[in-house]
XYZ file of C-alpha atoms in Angstrom:
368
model
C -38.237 -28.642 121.913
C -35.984 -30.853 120.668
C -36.763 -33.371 117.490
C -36.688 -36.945 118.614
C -36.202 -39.412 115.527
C -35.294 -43.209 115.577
C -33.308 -44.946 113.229
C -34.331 -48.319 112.296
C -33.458 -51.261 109.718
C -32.174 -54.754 109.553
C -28.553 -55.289 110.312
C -25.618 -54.070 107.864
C -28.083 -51.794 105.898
C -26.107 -48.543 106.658
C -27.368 -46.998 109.985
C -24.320 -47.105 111.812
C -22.640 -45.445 109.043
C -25.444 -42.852 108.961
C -25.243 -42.346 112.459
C -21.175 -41.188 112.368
C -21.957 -39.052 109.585
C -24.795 -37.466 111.693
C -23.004 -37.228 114.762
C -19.442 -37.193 113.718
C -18.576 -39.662 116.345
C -16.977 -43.263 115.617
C -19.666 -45.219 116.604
C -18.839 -49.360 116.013
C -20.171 -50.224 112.133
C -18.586 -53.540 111.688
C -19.843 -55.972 109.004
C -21.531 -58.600 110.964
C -25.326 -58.411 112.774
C -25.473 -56.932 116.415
C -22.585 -54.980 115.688
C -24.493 -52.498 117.923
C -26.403 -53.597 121.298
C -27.018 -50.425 123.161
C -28.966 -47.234 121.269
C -26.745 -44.805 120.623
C -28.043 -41.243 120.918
C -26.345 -38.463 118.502
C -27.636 -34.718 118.253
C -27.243 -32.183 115.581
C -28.187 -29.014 114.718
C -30.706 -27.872 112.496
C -29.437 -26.078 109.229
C -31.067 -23.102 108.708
C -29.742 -20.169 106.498
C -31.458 -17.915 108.172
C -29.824 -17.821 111.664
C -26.253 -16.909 109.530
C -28.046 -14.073 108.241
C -28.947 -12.953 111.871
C -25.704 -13.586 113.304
C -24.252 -10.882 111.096
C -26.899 -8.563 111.471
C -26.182 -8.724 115.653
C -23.060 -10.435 116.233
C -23.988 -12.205 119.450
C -22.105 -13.733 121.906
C -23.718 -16.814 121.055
C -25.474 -18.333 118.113
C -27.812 -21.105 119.086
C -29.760 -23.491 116.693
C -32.769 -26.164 117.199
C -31.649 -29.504 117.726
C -32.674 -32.672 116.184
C -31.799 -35.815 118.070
C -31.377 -39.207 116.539
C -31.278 -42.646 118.942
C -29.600 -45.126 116.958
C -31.208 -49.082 118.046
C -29.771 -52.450 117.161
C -30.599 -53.863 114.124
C -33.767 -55.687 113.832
C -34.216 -58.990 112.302
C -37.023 -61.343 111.404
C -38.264 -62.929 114.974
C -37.370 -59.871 116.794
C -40.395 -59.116 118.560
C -40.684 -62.782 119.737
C -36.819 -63.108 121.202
C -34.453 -63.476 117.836
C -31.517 -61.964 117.523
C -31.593 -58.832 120.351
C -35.136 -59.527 121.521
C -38.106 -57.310 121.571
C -36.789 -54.639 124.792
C -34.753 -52.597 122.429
C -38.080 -51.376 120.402
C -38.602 -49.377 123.986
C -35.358 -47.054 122.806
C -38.102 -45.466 120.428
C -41.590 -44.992 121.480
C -40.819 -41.814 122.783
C -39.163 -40.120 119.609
C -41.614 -38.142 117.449
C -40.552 -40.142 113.994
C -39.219 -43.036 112.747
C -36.414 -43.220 110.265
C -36.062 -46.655 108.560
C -32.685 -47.201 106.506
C -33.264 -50.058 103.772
C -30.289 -50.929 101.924
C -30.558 -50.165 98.032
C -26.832 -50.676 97.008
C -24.608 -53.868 95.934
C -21.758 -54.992 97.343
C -20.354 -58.373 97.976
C -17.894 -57.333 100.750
C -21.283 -56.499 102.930
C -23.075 -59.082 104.359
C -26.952 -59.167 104.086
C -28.629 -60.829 107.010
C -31.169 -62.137 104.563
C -28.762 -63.386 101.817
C -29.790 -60.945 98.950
C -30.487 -57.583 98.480
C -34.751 -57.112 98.308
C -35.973 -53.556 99.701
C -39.367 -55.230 99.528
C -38.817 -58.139 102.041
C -36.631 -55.886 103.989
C -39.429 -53.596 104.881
C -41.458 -56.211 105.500
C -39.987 -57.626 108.149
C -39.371 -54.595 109.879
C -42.506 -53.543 109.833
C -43.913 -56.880 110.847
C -42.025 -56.806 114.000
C -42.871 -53.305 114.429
C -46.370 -54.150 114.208
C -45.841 -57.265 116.300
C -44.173 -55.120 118.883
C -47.019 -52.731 119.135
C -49.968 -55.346 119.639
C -48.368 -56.781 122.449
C -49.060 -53.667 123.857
C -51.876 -53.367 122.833
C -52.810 -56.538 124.113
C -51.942 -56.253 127.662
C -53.714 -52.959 127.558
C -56.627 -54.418 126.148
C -56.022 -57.419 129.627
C -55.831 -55.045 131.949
C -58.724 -52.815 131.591
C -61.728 -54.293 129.334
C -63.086 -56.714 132.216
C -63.439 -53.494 134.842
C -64.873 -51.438 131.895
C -67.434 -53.862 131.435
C -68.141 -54.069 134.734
C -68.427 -50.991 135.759
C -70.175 -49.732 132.390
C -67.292 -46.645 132.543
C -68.149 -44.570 129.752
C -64.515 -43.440 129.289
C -63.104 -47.345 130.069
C -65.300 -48.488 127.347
C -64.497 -45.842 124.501
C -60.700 -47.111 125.191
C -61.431 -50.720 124.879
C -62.986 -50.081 122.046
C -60.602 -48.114 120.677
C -57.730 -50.854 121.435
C -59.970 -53.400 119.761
C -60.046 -50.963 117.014
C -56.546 -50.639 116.781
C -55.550 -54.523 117.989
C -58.051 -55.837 114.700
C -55.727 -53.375 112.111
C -52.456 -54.839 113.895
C -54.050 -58.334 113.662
C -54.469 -57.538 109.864
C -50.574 -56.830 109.293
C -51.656 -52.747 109.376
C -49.468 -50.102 110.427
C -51.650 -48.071 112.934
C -50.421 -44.645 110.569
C -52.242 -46.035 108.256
C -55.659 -46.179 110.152
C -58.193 -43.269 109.887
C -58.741 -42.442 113.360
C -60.987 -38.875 114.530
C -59.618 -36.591 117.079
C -60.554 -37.882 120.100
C -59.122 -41.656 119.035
C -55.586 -39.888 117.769
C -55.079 -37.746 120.892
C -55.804 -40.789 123.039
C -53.746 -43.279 120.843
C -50.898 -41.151 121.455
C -50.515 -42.204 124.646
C -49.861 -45.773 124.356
C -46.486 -44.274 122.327
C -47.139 -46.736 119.346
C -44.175 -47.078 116.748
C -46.903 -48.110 113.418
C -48.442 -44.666 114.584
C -45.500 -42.681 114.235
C -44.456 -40.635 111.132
C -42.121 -43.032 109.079
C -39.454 -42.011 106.294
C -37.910 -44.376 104.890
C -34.148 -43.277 103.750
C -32.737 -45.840 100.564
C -29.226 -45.782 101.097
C -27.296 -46.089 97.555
C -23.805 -46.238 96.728
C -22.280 -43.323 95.211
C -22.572 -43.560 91.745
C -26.186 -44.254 92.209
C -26.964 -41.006 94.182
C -25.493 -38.850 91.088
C -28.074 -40.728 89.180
C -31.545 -40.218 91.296
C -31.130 -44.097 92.502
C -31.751 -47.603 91.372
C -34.454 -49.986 90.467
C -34.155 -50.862 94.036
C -35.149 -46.922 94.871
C -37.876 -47.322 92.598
C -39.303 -50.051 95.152
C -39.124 -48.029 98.186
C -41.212 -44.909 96.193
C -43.485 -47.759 95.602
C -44.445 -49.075 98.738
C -43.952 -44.426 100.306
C -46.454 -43.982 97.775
C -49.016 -46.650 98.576
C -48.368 -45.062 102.531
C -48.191 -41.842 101.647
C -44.739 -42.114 103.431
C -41.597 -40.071 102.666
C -38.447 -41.072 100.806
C -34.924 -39.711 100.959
C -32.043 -41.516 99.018
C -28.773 -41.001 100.103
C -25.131 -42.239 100.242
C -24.202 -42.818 103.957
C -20.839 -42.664 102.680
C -21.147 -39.846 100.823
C -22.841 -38.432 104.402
C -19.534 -40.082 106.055
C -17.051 -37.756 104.347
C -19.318 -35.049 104.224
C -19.026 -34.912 107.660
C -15.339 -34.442 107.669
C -15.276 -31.409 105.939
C -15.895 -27.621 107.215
C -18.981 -25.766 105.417
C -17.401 -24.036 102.933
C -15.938 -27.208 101.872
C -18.468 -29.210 102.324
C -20.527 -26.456 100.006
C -17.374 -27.204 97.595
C -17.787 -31.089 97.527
C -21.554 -30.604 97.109
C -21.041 -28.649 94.113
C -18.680 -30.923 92.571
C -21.546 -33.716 92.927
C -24.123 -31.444 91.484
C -26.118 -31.929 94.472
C -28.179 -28.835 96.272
C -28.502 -30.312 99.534
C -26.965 -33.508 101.839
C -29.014 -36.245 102.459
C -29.036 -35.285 106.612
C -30.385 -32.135 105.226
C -32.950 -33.188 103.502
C -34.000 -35.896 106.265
C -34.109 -32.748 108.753
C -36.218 -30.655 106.109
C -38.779 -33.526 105.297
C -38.864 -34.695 109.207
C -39.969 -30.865 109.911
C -42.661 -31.136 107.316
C -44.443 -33.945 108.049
C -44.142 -33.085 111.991
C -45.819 -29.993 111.274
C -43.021 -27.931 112.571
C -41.805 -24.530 112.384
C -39.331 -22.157 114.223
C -38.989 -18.474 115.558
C -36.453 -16.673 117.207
C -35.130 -14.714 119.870
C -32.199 -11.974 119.066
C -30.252 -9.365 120.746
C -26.188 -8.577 121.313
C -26.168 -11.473 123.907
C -27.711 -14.067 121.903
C -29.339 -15.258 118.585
C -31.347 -18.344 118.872
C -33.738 -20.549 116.676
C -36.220 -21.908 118.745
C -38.892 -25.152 117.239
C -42.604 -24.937 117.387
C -45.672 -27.014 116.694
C -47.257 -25.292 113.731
C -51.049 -23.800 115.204
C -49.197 -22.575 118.709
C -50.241 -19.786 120.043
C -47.508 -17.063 121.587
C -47.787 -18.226 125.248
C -47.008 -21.663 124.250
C -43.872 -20.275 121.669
C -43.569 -18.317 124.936
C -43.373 -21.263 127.496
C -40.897 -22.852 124.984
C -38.254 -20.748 126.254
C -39.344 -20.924 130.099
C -42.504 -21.621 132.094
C -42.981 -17.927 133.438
C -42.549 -16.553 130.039
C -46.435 -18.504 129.609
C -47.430 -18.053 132.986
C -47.159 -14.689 133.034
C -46.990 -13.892 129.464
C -48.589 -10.270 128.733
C -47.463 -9.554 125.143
C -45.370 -10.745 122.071
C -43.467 -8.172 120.342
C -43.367 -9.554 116.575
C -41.567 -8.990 113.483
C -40.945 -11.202 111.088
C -37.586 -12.179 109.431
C -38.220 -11.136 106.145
C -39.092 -8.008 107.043
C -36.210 -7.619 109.211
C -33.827 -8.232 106.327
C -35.976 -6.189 104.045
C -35.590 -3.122 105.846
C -32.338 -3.874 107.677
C -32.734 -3.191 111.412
C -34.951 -3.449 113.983
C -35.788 0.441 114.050
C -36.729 0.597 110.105
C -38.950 -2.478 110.932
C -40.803 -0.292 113.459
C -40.389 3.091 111.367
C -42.173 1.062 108.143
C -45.485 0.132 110.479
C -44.032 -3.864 110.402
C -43.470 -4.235 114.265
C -46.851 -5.304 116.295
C -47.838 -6.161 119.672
C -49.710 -9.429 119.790
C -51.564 -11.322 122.684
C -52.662 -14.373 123.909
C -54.559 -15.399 120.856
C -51.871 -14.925 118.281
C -50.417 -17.740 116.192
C -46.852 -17.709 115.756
C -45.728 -18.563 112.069
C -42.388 -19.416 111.142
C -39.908 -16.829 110.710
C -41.017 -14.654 114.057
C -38.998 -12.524 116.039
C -39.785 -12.018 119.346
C -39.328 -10.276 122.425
C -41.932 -11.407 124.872
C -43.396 -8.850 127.670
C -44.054 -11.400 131.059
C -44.948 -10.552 134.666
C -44.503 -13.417 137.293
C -45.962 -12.025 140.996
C -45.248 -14.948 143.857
């Protein structure tokens, strides 16, 4: 399964830039709004140390890792959702991804124009969200038109529990609330899904800084954005698209190099990736063997035919057994056969639940 996350922001914040650095492509980032019209859709593989470690161990043929794919939309501005600027049909780009990244610019400089004047993280995220939220009541809305007069009606049990639930959700909207920030029960969040809301959605908001500021954990203007994550229980991730720009140039042992020489662990894309996983709930196993190493993403709380259907359809339909190990104790012991020899291999069924770091084979049968 491939991560789906949407970059959003007002115009000229950075999200162009960020999306070359992520994709390594030359997308258009000129310095004037609507510099981008259609979304542009970028994927990149997941870092993980791990799958280096197994491509020594079996040399493969091929090395595969997750994905994570980013759709790039114009930039919103204030009126959006009622016809300024773009108009509201670009907001369709992301209700299918599983997150939403918002870029909010945190840097100075005169030689960029701000669509609002001034730079004010604040007001920015205001008025994306407001259009965000304006976006998603409309939907609501028509929803709400189309099926509460043949609920009442009828007196459908299940047609009544969802106008209720839009009411629910349409008062919150009303009240300037993102939907994410609504305690909902089970039933109400698996049903809420559906309607693909963008204020439901997992948000991170990434403060882009300039370079100096990055070497010097951000700005007061950081300080805002950790404000306003805090108060949402939302994630933050500062980085220099620029920095991400020329990173992005560079091979991996020089990009380790140039890292280094910044005093910084990670890259900002990593750390977006890593945090994105986290709040998703997501984790990953993998497949080896002479032909082929590959990483492969999971919902954390899958069972093994799930993990199992990941891969293909008759690996769940006619899945009989999991053959597990798990990577640290493949590296502990240092092949497959010491795994076994040591007790650490097991056969698992139907009831199993992966965690991250499995290796499987998986034992199917498929009769027509």
């Amino acid at each position: 399964m491939a991560l789906k996350a949407g970059i959003i922001g007002l115009p000229n914040v950075g999200k162009s830039t960020l999306f070359n650095a992520i994709t390594k492509k030359n997308i258009l980032a000129a310095n004037y709004p609507f510099a981008t019209i259609d979304p542009n859709v970028g994927v990149v593989t997941v870092p993980d140390k791990r799958l280096e470690v197994l491509n020594d161990m079996y040399n493969p043929e091929r090395l595969i890792a997750t994905q994570y794919e980013f759709i790039d939309i114009a930039g919103l501005v204030k009126g959006a959702s009622t016809g300024e600027g773009l108009g509201n049909k670009f907001l369709a780009n992301i209700r299918e991804v599983d997150a939403i990244v918002e870029v909010v610019r945190c840097f100075e400089n005169k030689d960029i124009i701000h669509v609002e004047g001034n730079i004010d993280p604040v007001r920015d995220i205001e008025i994306v969200n407001y259009e965000l939220i304006l976006s998603d009541l409309e939907i609501v809305e028509n929803r709400l038109s189309k099926i509460e007069k043949k609920a009442i009606t009828s007196n459908d049990k299940e047609g009544l529990y969802e106008v209720a639930l839009l009411k629910k959700a349409k008062e919150n909207l009303s009240n300037g609330i993102m939907l994410r920030l609504v305690d909902f029960d089970e039933k109400e969040t698996k049903l809420l899904k559906t309607y693909n809301l963008i204020t439901n959605k997992p948000f991170i908001y990434l403060a882009n800084v300039s370079e100096d500021e990055i070497l010097n954990n951000g700005n007061e203007y950081v300080n805002k954005v950790r404000e306003i994550a805090d108060r949402e229980k939302s994630s933050v991730v500062m980085m220099c698209t620029k920095i991400e720009s020329e990173l992005s140039e560079l091979d991996e042992e020089s990009k380790k190099e140039f890292l280094q020489d910044l005093g910084i662990n990670n890259s900002g894309l990593d750390q977006l990736i890593h945090i994105t996983y986290h709040i998703l709930g997501l984790k990953t196993f993998f497949t080896v063997g002479s032909d082929e190493v590959r990483a492969w993403t999971f919902k954390d709380g899958m069972k093994a035919p799930e993990c199992a259907g990941i891969i293909h359809t008759d690996f769940e339909r006619g899945f009989i057994k999991a053959e597990v190990m798990s990577y640290d104790d493949l590296v502990t012991y240092g092949s497959e056969l010491k795994v076994k020899e040591a007790g650490k291999a097991r056969l698992e069924g139907k009831e199993y639940i992966m965690q991250d770091g499995d290796i499987c084979y998986f034992r199917f049968n498929v009769t027509k």
